[in-house]
XYZ file of C-alpha atoms in Angstrom:
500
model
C -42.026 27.953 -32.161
C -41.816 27.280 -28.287
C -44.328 24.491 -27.194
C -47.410 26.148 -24.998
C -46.594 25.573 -21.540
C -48.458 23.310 -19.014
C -50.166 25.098 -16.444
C -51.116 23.173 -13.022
C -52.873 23.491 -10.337
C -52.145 21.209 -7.241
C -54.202 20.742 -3.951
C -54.041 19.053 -0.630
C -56.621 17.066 1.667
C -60.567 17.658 -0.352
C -61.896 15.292 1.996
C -64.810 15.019 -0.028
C -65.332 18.690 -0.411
C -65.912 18.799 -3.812
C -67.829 21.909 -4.538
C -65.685 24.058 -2.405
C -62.751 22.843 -4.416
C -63.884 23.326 -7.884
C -65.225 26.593 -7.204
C -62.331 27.625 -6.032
C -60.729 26.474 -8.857
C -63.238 28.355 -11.192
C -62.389 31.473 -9.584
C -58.427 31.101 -10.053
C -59.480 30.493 -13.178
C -61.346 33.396 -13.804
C -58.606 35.903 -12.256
C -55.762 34.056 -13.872
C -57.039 32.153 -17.249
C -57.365 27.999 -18.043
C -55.002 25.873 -16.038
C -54.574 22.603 -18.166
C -54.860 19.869 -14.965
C -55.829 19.356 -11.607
C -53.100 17.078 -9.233
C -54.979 16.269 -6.264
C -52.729 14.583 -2.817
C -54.051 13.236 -0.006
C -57.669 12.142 0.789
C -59.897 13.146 -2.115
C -62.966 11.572 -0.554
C -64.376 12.013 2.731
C -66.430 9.636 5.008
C -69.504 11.705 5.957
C -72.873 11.474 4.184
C -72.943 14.922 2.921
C -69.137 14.288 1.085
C -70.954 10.737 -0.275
C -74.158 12.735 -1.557
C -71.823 15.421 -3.215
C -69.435 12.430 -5.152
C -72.812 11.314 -6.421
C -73.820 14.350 -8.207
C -70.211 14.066 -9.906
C -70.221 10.639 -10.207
C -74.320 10.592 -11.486
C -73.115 13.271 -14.426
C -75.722 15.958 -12.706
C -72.002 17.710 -11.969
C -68.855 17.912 -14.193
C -65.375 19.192 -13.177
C -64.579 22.068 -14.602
C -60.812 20.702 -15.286
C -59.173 17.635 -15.884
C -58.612 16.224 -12.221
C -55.970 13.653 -11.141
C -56.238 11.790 -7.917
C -54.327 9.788 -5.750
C -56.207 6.669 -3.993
C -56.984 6.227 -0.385
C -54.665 7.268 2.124
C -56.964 5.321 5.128
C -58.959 2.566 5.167
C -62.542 4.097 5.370
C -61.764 5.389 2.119
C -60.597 2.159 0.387
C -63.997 1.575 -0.866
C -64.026 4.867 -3.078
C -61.643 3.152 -5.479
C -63.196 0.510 -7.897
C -59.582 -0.502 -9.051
C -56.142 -0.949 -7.967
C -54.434 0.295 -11.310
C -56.693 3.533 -11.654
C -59.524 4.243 -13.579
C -62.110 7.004 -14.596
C -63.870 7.426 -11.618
C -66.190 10.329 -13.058
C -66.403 12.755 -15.818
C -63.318 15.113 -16.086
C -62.225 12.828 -12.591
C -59.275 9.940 -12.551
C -57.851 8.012 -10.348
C -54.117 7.417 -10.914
C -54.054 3.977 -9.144
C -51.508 3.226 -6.353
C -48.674 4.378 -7.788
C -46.615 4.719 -11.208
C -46.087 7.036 -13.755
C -48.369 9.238 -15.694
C -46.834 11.185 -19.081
C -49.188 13.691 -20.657
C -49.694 14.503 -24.295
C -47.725 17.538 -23.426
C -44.685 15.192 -22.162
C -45.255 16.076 -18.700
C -44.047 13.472 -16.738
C -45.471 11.964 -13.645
C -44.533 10.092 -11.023
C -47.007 9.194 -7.969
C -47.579 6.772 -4.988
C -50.825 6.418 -2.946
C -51.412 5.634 0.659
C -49.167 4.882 3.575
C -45.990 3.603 4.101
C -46.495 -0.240 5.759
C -44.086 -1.830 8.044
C -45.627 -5.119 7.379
C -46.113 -6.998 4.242
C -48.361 -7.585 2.618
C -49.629 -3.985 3.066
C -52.925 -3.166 3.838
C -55.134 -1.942 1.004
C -54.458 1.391 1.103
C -50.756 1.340 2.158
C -47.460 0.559 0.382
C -44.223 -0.838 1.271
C -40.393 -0.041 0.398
C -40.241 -2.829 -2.278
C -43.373 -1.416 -4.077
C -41.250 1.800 -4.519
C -38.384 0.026 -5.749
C -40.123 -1.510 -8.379
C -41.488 1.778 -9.385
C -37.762 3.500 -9.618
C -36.206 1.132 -11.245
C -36.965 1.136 -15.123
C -36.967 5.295 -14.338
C -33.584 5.088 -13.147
C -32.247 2.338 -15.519
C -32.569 4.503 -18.442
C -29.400 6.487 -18.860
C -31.158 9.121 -20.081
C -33.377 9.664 -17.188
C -32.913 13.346 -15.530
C -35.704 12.972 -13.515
C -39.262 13.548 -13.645
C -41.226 16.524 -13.706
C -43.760 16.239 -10.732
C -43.869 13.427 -8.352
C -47.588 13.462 -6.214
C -47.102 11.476 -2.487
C -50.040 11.334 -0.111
C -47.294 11.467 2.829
C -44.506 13.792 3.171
C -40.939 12.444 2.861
C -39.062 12.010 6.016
C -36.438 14.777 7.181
C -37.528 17.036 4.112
C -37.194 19.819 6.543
C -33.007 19.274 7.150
C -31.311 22.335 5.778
C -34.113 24.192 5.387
C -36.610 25.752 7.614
C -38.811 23.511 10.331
C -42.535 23.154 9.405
C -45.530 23.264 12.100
C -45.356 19.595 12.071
C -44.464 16.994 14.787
C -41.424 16.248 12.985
C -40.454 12.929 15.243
C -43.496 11.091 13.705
C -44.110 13.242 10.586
C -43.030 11.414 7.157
C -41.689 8.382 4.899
C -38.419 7.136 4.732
C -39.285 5.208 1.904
C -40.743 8.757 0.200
C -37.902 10.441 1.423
C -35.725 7.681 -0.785
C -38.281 7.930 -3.790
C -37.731 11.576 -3.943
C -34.122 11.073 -3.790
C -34.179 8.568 -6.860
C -36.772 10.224 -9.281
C -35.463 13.938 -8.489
C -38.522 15.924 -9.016
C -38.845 19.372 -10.273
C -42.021 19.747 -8.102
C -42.829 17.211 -5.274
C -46.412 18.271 -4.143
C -47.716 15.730 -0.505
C -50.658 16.253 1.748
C -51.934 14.594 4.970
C -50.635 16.444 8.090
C -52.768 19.566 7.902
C -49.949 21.929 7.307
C -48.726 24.418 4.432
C -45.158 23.617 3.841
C -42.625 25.499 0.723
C -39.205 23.738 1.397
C -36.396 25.705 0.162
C -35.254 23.960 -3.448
C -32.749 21.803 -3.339
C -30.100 21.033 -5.450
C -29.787 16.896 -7.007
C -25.743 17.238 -7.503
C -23.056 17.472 -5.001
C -21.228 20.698 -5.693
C -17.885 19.924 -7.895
C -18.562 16.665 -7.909
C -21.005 16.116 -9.852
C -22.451 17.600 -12.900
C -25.090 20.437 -12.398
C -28.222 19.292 -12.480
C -32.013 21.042 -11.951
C -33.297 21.843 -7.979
C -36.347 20.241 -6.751
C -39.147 21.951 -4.717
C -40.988 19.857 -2.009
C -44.488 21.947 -1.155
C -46.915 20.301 1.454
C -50.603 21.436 0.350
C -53.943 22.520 2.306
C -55.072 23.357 -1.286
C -54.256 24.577 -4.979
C -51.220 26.342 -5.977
C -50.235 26.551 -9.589
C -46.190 25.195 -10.435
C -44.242 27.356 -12.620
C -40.408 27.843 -14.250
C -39.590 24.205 -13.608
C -36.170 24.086 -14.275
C -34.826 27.251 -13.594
C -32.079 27.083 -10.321
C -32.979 29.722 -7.841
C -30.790 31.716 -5.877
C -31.681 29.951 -2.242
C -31.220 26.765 -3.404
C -30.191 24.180 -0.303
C -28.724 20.642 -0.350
C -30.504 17.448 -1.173
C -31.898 17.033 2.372
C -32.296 13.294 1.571
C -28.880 12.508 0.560
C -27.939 13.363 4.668
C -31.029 10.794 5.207
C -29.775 8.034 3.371
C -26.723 7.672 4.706
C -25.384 5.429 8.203
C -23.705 6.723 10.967
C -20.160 5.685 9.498
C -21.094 8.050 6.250
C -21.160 5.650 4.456
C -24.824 5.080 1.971
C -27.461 3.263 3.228
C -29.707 0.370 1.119
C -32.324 2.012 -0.624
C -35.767 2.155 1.594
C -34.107 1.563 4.383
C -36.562 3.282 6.931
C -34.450 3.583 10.047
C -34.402 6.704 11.603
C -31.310 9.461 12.179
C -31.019 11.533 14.970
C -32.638 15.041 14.185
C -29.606 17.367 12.921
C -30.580 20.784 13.877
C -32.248 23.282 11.200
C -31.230 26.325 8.966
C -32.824 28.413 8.158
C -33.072 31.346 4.982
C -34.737 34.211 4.081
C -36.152 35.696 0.748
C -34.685 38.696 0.808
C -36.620 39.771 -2.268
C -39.892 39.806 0.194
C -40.156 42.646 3.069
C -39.858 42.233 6.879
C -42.545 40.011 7.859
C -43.817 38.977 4.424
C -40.563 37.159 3.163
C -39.672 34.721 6.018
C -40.885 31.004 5.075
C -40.412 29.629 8.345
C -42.260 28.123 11.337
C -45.945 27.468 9.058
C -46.109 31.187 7.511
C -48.713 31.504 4.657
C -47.736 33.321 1.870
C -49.647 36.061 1.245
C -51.825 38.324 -0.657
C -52.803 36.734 -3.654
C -56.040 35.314 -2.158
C -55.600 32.397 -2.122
C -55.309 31.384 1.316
C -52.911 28.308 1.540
C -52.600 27.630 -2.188
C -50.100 26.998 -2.761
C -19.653 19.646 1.914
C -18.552 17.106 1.159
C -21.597 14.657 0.956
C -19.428 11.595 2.853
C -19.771 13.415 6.034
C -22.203 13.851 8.479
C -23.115 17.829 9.300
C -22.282 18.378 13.059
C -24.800 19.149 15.115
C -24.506 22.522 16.646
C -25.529 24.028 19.841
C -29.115 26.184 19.477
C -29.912 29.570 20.846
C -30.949 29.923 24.934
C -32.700 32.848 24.286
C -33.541 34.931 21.122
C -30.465 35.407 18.766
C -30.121 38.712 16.727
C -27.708 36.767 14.257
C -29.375 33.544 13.458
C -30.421 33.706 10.182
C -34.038 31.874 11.087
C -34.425 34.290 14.308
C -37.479 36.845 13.969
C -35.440 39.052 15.992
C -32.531 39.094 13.134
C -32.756 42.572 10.448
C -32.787 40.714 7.064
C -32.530 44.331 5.590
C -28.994 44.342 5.991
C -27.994 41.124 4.602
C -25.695 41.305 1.396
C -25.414 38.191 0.626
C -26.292 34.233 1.326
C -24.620 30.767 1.263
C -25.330 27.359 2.351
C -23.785 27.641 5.745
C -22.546 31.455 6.121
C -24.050 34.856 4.821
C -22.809 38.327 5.019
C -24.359 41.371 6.077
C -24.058 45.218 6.234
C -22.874 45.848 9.774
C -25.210 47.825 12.467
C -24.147 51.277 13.228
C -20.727 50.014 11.207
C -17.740 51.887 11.368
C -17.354 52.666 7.294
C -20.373 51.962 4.299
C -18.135 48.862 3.496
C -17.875 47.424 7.149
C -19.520 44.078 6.950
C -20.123 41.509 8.992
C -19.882 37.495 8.122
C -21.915 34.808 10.307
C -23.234 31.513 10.046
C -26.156 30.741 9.301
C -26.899 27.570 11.920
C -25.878 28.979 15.465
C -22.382 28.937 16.876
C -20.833 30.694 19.329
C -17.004 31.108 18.670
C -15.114 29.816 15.347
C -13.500 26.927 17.409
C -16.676 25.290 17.442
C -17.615 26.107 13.343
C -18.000 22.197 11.333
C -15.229 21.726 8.050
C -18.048 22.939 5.780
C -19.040 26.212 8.006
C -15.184 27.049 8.214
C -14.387 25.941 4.642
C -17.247 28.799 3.576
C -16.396 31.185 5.243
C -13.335 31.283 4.604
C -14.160 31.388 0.862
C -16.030 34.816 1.512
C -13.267 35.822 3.507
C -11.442 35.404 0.331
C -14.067 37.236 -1.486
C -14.019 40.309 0.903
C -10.588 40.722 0.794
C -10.864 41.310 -2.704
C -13.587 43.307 -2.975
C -11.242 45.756 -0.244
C -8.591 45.074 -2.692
C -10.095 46.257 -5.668
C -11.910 49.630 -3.745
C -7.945 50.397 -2.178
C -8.241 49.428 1.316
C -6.892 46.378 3.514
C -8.919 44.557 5.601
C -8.973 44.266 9.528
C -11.082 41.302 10.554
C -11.719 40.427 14.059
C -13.678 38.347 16.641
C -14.782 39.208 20.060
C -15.758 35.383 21.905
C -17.175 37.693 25.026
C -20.231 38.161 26.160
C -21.727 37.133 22.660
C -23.515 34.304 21.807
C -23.076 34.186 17.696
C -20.421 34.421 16.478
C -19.311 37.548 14.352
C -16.808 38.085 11.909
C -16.322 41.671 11.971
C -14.862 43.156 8.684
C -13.096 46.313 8.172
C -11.584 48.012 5.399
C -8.707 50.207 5.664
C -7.385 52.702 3.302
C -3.653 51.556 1.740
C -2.782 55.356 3.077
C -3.739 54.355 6.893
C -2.118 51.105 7.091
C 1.941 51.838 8.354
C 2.990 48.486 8.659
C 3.926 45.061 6.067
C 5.177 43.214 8.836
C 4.550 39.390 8.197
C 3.673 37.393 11.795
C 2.113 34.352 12.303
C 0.888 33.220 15.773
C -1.374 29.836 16.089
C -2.780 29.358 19.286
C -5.920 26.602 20.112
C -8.697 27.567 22.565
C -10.654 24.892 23.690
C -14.273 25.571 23.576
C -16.118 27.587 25.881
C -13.171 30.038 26.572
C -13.385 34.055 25.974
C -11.064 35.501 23.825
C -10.484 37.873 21.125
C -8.668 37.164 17.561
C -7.839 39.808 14.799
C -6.404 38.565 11.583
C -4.926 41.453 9.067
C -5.315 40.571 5.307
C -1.329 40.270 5.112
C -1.719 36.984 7.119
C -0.691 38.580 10.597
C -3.145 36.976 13.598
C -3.557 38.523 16.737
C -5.131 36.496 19.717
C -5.272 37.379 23.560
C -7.425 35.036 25.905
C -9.813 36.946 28.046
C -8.935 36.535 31.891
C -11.349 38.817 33.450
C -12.806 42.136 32.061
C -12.392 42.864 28.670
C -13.611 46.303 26.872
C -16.846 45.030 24.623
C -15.552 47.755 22.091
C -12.320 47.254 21.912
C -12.022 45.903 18.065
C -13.801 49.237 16.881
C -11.981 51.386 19.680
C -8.961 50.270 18.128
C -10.077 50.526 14.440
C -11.826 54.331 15.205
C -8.596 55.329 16.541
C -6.538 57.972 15.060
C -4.121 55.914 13.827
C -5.759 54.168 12.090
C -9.480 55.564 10.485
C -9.536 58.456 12.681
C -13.142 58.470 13.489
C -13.107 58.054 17.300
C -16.642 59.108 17.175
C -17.866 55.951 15.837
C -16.440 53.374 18.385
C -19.498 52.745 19.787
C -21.714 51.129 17.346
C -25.051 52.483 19.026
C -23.925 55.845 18.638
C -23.930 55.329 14.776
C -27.563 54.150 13.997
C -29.347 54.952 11.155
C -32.986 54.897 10.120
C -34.049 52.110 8.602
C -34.552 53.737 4.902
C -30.696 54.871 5.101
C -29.901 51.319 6.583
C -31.815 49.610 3.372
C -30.226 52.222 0.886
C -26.637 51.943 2.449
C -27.397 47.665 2.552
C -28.868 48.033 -0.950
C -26.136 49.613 -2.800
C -23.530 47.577 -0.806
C -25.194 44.433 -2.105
C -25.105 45.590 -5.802
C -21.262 46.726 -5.753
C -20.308 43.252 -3.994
């Protein structure tokens, strides 16, 4: 018979709000049944006199908490004095104190790895800080087992530095926000669930994967969430669909690639974000981006090759209907999503298969695409051509660097009875970046390229497709003469999805 699984809850800041926080956690409680423990990050005790006279009614016995509450120590030094101990202790009934940092395993086998306080500069530390040799002592008879995968939860009073590269950008001032040293922590212990607190923001990174992709054997993802309060952690193990790359292994490592010491707490230059949707959510609801609260549960906030260096890419002037983090971008069409490209169902597109693929990060023209953008894209280039393949068309796909500012991978099937020509040509030609131009490549290899001079028709991939030699549907050249509701752009984007 399975084991009974462990149900948490997790909160942010209290701040010596006691009361409010275990009455909200009575009435999660009450709507969803008995969580088993309490993980509390940040600063659990405040510094007026109300928060002291509360602490004493828990403290006194005249108030119990209602669960089994662990707590991390002080995370400034008015608070130092709340904590009789160094190595934790029970502080009050159902209430303990974890101690400055180490790891806690449950009689359930939950495993748990936590650090109070600050990161320090200098050493010694102040009272309620730490410093990167404190953490190394703390990974290092984890990771000298050969047998350690990892531990389940790993609690942090600060956020790990440059959690937010690959994924989405929290409401944070991310120049000052975060640890290195956390950031290397989390890299070492590989957490399922990596719960932090202090900046007065609700953050859900992306998961992230611990392995580099055929390189390395598969291994679970890891979820960093920032709290304002409780949230409860669920499916530990089980690898999502939007799962992103170890944001800390592109921390860790010099400007020459190569891997830095561990804790080493100098700072990189700020690679510009990605961003992703949940396209399981709708339009407005599904977006975790830019400090969004997830909603309606009532709970308020509850809740490449790795030896290179990503490039960092131009970003948007102005809004950008293609970038996958843009509000102004129709995640109802997208079919599908990778680390660095997705595809989508084309607007007003010439045939129910014409599909469009983009990358995700913002670039203007494929001359200026990174190894790992190109090397993706041209994997679902791959893929597209045999999804054609197998539904008896060819493929036409084409780019127009003109008057855009995203580049677009337009894709369009052909029927094998509208194509007249095998011929086999090859023509390579370099544009520098910057200059207009427009590229066709047919799936039998042929590449077309003509470099813009002066006026160019904005239509002229679809003019050429429409045409009667070809699909014969002159009427649909113009993509804004073949829009469709949204309900037949979701059904026609829905079953495209399912047959690719």
């Amino acid at each position: 018979m399975a084991e009974k699984p462990v149900k948490v809850l997790a909160c942010g800041d209290v701040e010596g709000r006691l009361n409010a926080l275990f009455n909200r956690v009575q009435a999660i409680q009450k709507k969803a049944g008995q969580f088993d423990l309490l993980l509390c990050v940040g600063e659990f005790f405040g510094t007026t006199p109300e928060a002291e006279a509360e602490w004493q009614q828990y403290k006194t016995g005249a108030k119990k908490a209602p669960i089994h509450t662990y707590i991390l120590g002080a995370a400034s030094q008015e608070t130092v004095k709340s904590f009789p101990s160094a190595d934790g202790c029970e502080l009050a009934d159902n209430i303990t104190y974890l101690g400055r940092r180490g790891v806690f395993t449950g009689v359930s086998g939950l495993q748990i790895a936590y650090v109070s306080g600050r990161e320090a500069l200098q050493d010694p530390p102040p009272a309620h800080c730490f410093t990167s040799k404190h953490l190394s002592a703390l990974v290092a008879p984890l990771t000298g087992n050969s047998k350690f995968r990892g531990v389940d939860i790993l609690l942090t009073s600060q956020w790990p530095r440059g959690v937010w590269h690959y994924g989405h950008t929290p409401e944070v001032n991310t120049k000052f926000c975060g640890s290195g040293s956390v950031a290397n922590l989390a890299d070492h212990l590989k957490p399922r669930y990596h719960f932090a607190a202090l900046e007065g923001a609700h953050y859900e990174r992306l998961p992230y994967r611990n392995h580099v992709v055929l390189q390395e054997n598969a291994q679970h993802v890891s979820r960093f969430i920032a709290l304002a309060s409780a949230l409860e952690a669920s499916e530990l193990v089980k690898q999502p669909q939007d799962v992103t790359e170890n944001p800390y292994r592109f921390c860790s490592k010099d400007k020459t690639g190569k891997q830095r010491p561990s804790f080493n707490t100098t700072e990189e230059e700020e690679p510009a974000g990605q961003f992703f949707f949940d396209l399981s959510k709708k339009q407005g609801g599904g977006f975790r981006g830019r400090g969004r609260k997830r909603e309606g549960d009532g709970r308020g906030d509850f809740q490449r090759d790795e030896n290179k260096q990503p490039r960092r890419h131009p970003q948007p002037t102005g809004p950008c209907w293609f970038c996958l983090a843009s509000p102004q971008v129709e995640k109802h069409l997208v079919i599908s999503i990778g680390t660095h490209c997705y595809v989508a169902l084309a607007k007003g597109s010439l045939t129910p298969l014409h599909m469009l693929i983009l990358p995700i990060g913002h670039y203007q023209s494929v001359v200026e695409l990174s190894s790992e953008v190109v090397e993706e894209m041209e994997k679902y280039r791959e893929a597209l051509k045999s999804f054609y393949k197998s539904k008896g068309a060819r493929c036409v796909l084409f780019e127009r660097n003109y008057k855009s500012q995203h580049l677009q991978l337009q894709v369009v099937p052909v029927p094998l009875d509208r194509c007249t020509t095998e011929d086999i040509k090859e023509a390579f030609m370099i544009a520098p970046p910057g200059v207009p131009y427009f590229y066709v490549e047919l799936d039998s290899g042929e590449k077309l390229y003509y470099r813009i001079q002066k006026h160019f028709p904005l239509q002229f991939g679809r003019e050429v497709l429409a045409s009667e030699a070809l699909l014969n549907i002159p009427t649909r050249a113009d993509w804004r003469e073949c829009k469709q509701t949204r309900e037949e752009e979701e059904e026609s984007c829905k079953q495209l999805r399912d047959d690719f």
